[in-house]
Tab-separated table of C-alpha atoms in Angstrom:
chain	number	residue	atom	x	y	z
Z	6	GLU	CA	17.400	-10.158	-23.380
Z	7	ALA	CA	16.826	-10.773	-19.685
Z	8	GLY	CA	13.782	-9.191	-18.118
Z	9	VAL	CA	13.384	-7.776	-14.649
Z	10	VAL	CA	14.565	-10.362	-12.140
Z	11	GLN	CA	13.214	-10.534	-8.617
Z	12	SER	CA	14.030	-12.788	-5.733
Z	13	PRO	CA	12.816	-14.589	-3.828
Z	14	ARG	CA	9.594	-15.603	-5.589
Z	15	TYR	CA	7.916	-16.559	-2.339
Z	16	LYS	CA	8.555	-15.704	1.287
Z	17	ILE	CA	6.740	-16.728	4.431
Z	18	ILE	CA	7.717	-15.034	7.674
Z	19	GLU	CA	6.314	-14.546	11.123
Z	20	LYS	CA	5.066	-11.124	12.082
Z	21	LYS	CA	7.627	-8.783	13.590
Z	22	GLN	CA	10.416	-10.427	11.591
Z	23	PRO	CA	12.392	-8.498	8.964
Z	24	VAL	CA	12.278	-9.331	5.275
Z	25	ALA	CA	14.094	-8.097	2.167
Z	26	PHE	CA	13.347	-8.315	-1.531
Z	27	TRP	CA	15.840	-7.910	-4.346
Z	28	CYS	CA	15.377	-6.593	-7.864
Z	29	ASN	CA	17.683	-6.550	-10.880
Z	30	PRO	CA	16.261	-4.271	-13.580
Z	31	ILE	CA	16.647	-4.549	-17.319
Z	32	SER	CA	20.078	-3.391	-18.371
Z	33	GLY	CA	20.123	0.299	-19.259
Z	34	HIS	CA	16.851	1.152	-17.534
Z	35	ASN	CA	17.415	4.203	-15.347
Z	36	THR	CA	13.975	4.198	-13.769
Z	37	LEU	CA	13.065	1.569	-11.210
Z	38	TYR	CA	9.755	1.109	-9.404
Z	39	TRP	CA	8.554	-0.914	-6.448
Z	40	TYR	CA	4.837	-1.675	-6.358
Z	41	ARG	CA	2.708	-3.528	-3.860
Z	42	GLN	CA	-0.247	-5.537	-5.095
Z	43	ASN	CA	-2.837	-6.648	-2.588
Z	44	LEU	CA	-5.069	-9.591	-3.406
Z	45	GLY	CA	-7.707	-8.645	-5.967
Z	46	GLN	CA	-6.350	-5.162	-6.508
Z	47	GLY	CA	-4.120	-3.342	-8.933
Z	48	PRO	CA	-0.478	-2.531	-8.144
Z	49	GLU	CA	0.167	0.542	-6.030
Z	50	LEU	CA	3.400	2.464	-6.282
Z	51	LEU	CA	5.640	2.420	-3.218
Z	52	ILE	CA	8.718	4.157	-4.580
Z	53	ARG	CA	10.257	5.276	-7.856
Z	54	TYR	CA	13.954	5.748	-8.526
Z	55	GLU	CA	15.658	7.706	-11.248
Z	56	ASN	CA	19.138	6.206	-11.192
Z	57	GLU	CA	20.051	6.080	-7.494
Z	58	GLU	CA	17.741	8.925	-6.439
Z	59	ALA	CA	14.331	8.203	-4.951
Z	60	VAL	CA	12.158	10.789	-6.737
Z	61	ASP	CA	8.778	9.605	-5.449
Z	62	ASP	CA	8.483	7.802	-2.124
Z	63	SER	CA	5.301	9.476	-0.938
Z	64	GLN	CA	3.440	6.127	-0.658
Z	65	LEU	CA	6.219	4.277	1.160
Z	66	PRO	CA	5.383	3.609	4.834
Z	67	LYS	CA	8.654	4.930	6.112
Z	68	ASP	CA	8.224	3.741	9.675
Z	69	ARG	CA	8.819	0.151	8.628
Z	70	PHE	CA	9.722	0.155	4.935
Z	71	SER	CA	13.040	1.172	3.432
Z	72	ALA	CA	14.552	0.885	-0.012
Z	73	GLU	CA	17.875	1.486	-1.617
Z	74	ARG	CA	19.316	1.440	-5.087
Z	75	LEU	CA	23.050	1.461	-4.814
Z	76	LYS	CA	24.972	2.449	-7.935
Z	77	GLY	CA	21.687	2.995	-9.765
Z	78	VAL	CA	21.250	-0.647	-10.760
Z	79	ASP	CA	19.971	-3.315	-8.345
Z	80	SER	CA	17.538	-2.409	-5.643
Z	81	THR	CA	16.389	-3.870	-2.350
Z	82	LEU	CA	13.157	-3.261	-0.492
Z	83	LYS	CA	13.075	-4.042	3.222
Z	84	ILE	CA	10.314	-4.339	5.769
Z	85	GLN	CA	11.172	-4.289	9.462
Z	86	PRO	CA	9.211	-5.363	11.364
Z	87	ALA	CA	6.648	-7.063	9.140
Z	88	GLU	CA	2.956	-6.937	10.018
Z	89	LEU	CA	0.119	-9.222	8.969
Z	90	GLY	CA	-1.221	-6.509	6.659
Z	91	ASP	CA	2.022	-6.525	4.675
Z	92	SER	CA	1.065	-9.812	3.038
Z	93	ALA	CA	0.956	-9.003	-0.679
Z	94	VAL	CA	2.870	-9.379	-3.918
Z	95	TYR	CA	5.750	-6.948	-4.260
Z	96	LEU	CA	6.495	-6.087	-7.864
Z	97	CYS	CA	9.578	-4.447	-9.273
Z	98	ALA	CA	9.536	-2.716	-12.650
Z	99	SER	CA	12.026	-0.774	-14.716
Z	100	SER	CA	11.963	1.501	-17.722
Z	101	PHE	CA	13.827	4.074	-19.724
Z	102	PRO	CA	12.850	7.572	-18.557
Z	103	ARG	CA	9.168	8.284	-19.255
Z	104	SER	CA	8.767	5.043	-21.152
Z	105	VAL	CA	6.940	1.754	-20.811
Z	106	ALA	CA	7.609	-0.083	-17.568
Z	107	PHE	CA	8.465	-3.785	-17.671
Z	108	PHE	CA	7.655	-5.863	-14.624
Z	109	GLY	CA	9.265	-8.764	-12.838
Z	110	GLN	CA	7.340	-11.792	-11.611
Z	111	GLY	CA	7.066	-10.410	-8.143
Z	112	THR	CA	7.679	-11.699	-4.641
Z	113	ARG	CA	4.673	-13.117	-2.855
Z	114	LEU	CA	5.003	-12.314	0.851
Z	115	THR	CA	2.934	-14.088	3.461
Z	116	VAL	CA	3.153	-12.832	7.035
Z	117	VAL	CA	1.797	-15.283	9.613
I	27	ALA	CA	-6.836	13.683	-9.322
I	28	GLN	CA	-5.995	10.526	-11.179
I	29	LYS	CA	-8.398	7.624	-11.173
I	30	VAL	CA	-8.842	4.470	-13.226
I	31	THR	CA	-12.066	2.479	-13.017
I	32	GLN	CA	-12.491	-1.038	-14.301
I	33	ALA	CA	-16.077	-1.749	-13.418
I	34	GLN	CA	-16.005	-5.396	-14.502
I	35	THR	CA	-14.500	-7.494	-11.734
I	36	GLU	CA	-14.801	-10.823	-13.540
I	37	ILE	CA	-15.897	-11.868	-17.007
I	38	SER	CA	-16.467	-15.424	-18.165
I	39	VAL	CA	-16.780	-16.347	-21.835
I	40	VAL	CA	-16.651	-19.443	-23.968
I	41	GLU	CA	-13.763	-19.873	-26.338
I	42	LYS	CA	-14.162	-18.046	-29.683
I	43	GLU	CA	-16.468	-15.438	-28.198
I	44	ASP	CA	-15.493	-11.770	-28.461
I	45	VAL	CA	-15.073	-9.919	-25.175
I	46	THR	CA	-14.615	-6.236	-24.306
I	47	LEU	CA	-12.930	-5.023	-21.136
I	48	ASP	CA	-13.951	-1.538	-20.061
I	49	CYS	CA	-11.695	1.179	-18.685
I	50	VAL	CA	-12.733	4.681	-17.637
I	51	TYR	CA	-10.208	7.198	-16.399
I	52	GLU	CA	-10.104	10.609	-14.749
I	53	THR	CA	-7.349	13.153	-15.142
I	54	ARG	CA	-6.883	16.920	-15.180
I	55	ASP	CA	-3.825	16.758	-17.385
I	56	THR	CA	-3.930	17.243	-21.136
I	57	THR	CA	-0.834	15.092	-21.599
I	58	TYR	CA	-1.066	11.563	-20.324
I	59	TYR	CA	-0.587	7.941	-21.317
I	60	LEU	CA	-2.912	4.985	-21.082
I	61	PHE	CA	-1.800	1.373	-20.833
I	62	TRP	CA	-3.136	-2.128	-20.772
I	63	TYR	CA	-1.235	-4.895	-19.011
I	64	LYS	CA	-1.995	-8.611	-18.764
I	65	GLN	CA	-1.239	-10.577	-15.592
I	66	PRO	CA	-1.258	-14.327	-16.168
I	67	PRO	CA	-1.205	-16.783	-13.247
I	68	SER	CA	2.606	-16.667	-13.225
I	69	GLY	CA	2.336	-13.181	-11.751
I	70	GLU	CA	4.303	-10.798	-13.935
I	71	LEU	CA	2.586	-7.893	-15.625
I	72	VAL	CA	2.916	-8.143	-19.400
I	73	PHE	CA	2.764	-4.895	-21.337
I	74	LEU	CA	0.154	-4.874	-24.126
I	75	ILE	CA	-0.231	-1.313	-25.348
I	76	ARG	CA	0.462	2.346	-24.620
I	77	ARG	CA	-1.477	5.272	-26.084
I	78	ASN	CA	-0.782	8.963	-25.578
I	79	SER	CA	-3.544	11.474	-25.053
I	80	PHE	CA	-3.061	13.113	-28.448
I	81	ASP	CA	-3.550	9.958	-30.479
I	82	GLU	CA	-7.142	8.782	-30.542
I	83	GLN	CA	-6.677	6.377	-33.399
I	84	ASN	CA	-7.948	2.945	-32.587
I	85	GLU	CA	-5.392	0.178	-32.782
I	86	ILE	CA	-5.538	-3.452	-33.783
I	87	SER	CA	-2.906	-6.050	-33.060
I	88	GLY	CA	-3.915	-9.531	-34.127
I	89	ARG	CA	-6.947	-10.529	-32.058
I	90	TYR	CA	-6.547	-7.492	-29.793
I	91	SER	CA	-8.021	-4.065	-30.451
I	92	TRP	CA	-8.290	-0.894	-28.429
I	93	ASN	CA	-10.858	1.904	-28.588
I	94	PHE	CA	-9.697	5.234	-27.119
I	95	GLN	CA	-12.362	7.913	-26.760
I	96	LYS	CA	-11.387	11.125	-24.994
I	97	SER	CA	-14.976	12.404	-25.094
I	98	THR	CA	-16.022	9.647	-22.709
I	99	SER	CA	-12.609	9.196	-21.013
I	100	SER	CA	-12.592	5.554	-21.973
I	101	PHE	CA	-9.952	3.175	-23.242
I	102	ASN	CA	-11.634	-0.158	-23.890
I	103	PHE	CA	-9.932	-3.390	-24.887
I	104	THR	CA	-11.520	-6.039	-27.102
I	105	ILE	CA	-10.319	-9.596	-27.635
I	106	THR	CA	-11.750	-11.175	-30.750
I	107	ALA	CA	-12.239	-14.935	-30.922
I	108	SER	CA	-11.020	-15.446	-27.362
I	109	GLN	CA	-8.793	-18.395	-26.480
I	110	VAL	CA	-8.158	-20.244	-23.241
I	111	VAL	CA	-4.676	-18.698	-23.111
I	112	ASP	CA	-6.303	-15.286	-22.819
I	113	SER	CA	-7.431	-16.179	-19.303
I	114	ALA	CA	-5.719	-13.694	-17.003
I	115	VAL	CA	-6.256	-10.494	-15.071
I	116	TYR	CA	-6.121	-7.393	-17.255
I	117	PHE	CA	-5.168	-3.993	-15.861
I	118	CYS	CA	-5.746	-0.583	-17.334
I	119	ALA	CA	-3.336	2.121	-16.162
I	120	LEU	CA	-2.981	5.899	-16.454
I	121	SER	CA	0.292	7.782	-16.415
I	122	GLU	CA	0.546	11.523	-15.844
I	123	ALA	CA	3.559	13.780	-15.846
I	124	ASP	CA	4.850	14.313	-12.346
I	125	THR	CA	7.873	15.909	-10.774
I	126	GLY	CA	10.854	14.069	-12.138
I	127	GLY	CA	8.928	11.738	-14.382
I	128	PHE	CA	5.558	10.054	-14.730
I	129	LYS	CA	3.201	8.829	-12.054
I	130	THR	CA	1.238	5.711	-12.983
I	131	ILE	CA	-1.874	4.352	-11.294
I	132	PHE	CA	-3.633	1.105	-12.059
I	133	GLY	CA	-7.251	0.079	-12.059
I	134	ALA	CA	-8.399	-2.808	-9.903
I	135	GLY	CA	-8.249	-5.205	-12.832
I	136	THR	CA	-10.710	-7.441	-14.670
I	137	ARG	CA	-10.308	-11.201	-14.332
I	138	LEU	CA	-11.131	-12.923	-17.616
I	139	PHE	CA	-12.028	-16.615	-17.713
I	140	VAL	CA	-12.124	-18.226	-21.134
I	141	LYS	CA	-13.658	-21.686	-21.063
I	142	ALA	CA	-12.931	-24.327	-23.677
C-alpha cells in the first residue's frame, strides 16, 4: 500500500518568489494535515482538512500561505511571497477520522 | 493548554545499551491520546505507538517498551539493547479532542545516537 506522497522533496527559491507543495494522501484517508517543522523542533500544525473542508487553519499565516484540497483527495500548500524565515520542512500527513496520522517524507524548503 | 516536554535534547549510547526517552505532558482533558513517532534521517515520521488516556497498561513490542503514568503525566519510551539503526529523532505527541476532530501537538524531539 502506498504511503503519503509529497513532492518535491527539496526546493530552493529566492525570497519573494512563490512556491507550492503537493501531497497525495493514503487512499481512503479523509483527514489531511500540513505541518511545518523548523530545524531542531517538532512539527507544528498549519492546517487540517476533513475531506475538502479546512476545519483548523488557526496556525496558518494567511497573509502569505494558502492551501486547498480539491475533491477531498490531493492537497497543495502555497507560499507567496516566500520569506527567509519560511525555510523549513513541510510535512503532509493523513488519517482516518480521529485515528493515527501517517506522514510523508516532507518537502525541505530553503529560501535564500 | 496542551504541552509536551521532551527534556532530553540529545542522547548518545553505545550499541546494546538500554536507553529511556522521557516525555511529560500537560492537558486539561480527561480524554486524550499519546503517541511516539520516530524520524530517521530520511525525514518521514514513522508511527510507533498510540495510547489513550484510559489505558495505563505498559506495552512491550520487541525491544521497545512504553511506560504510561497518569499520576506523573509521563509517557516514557525505552529501547532495550539499542542498535545503530535506532539512531533517529524521536517525538512524543499529545492529541486532544477539538472541534471537528483531534488537535495534536509534538514535543521538540530527542535525538538518539547509537554508536557501534
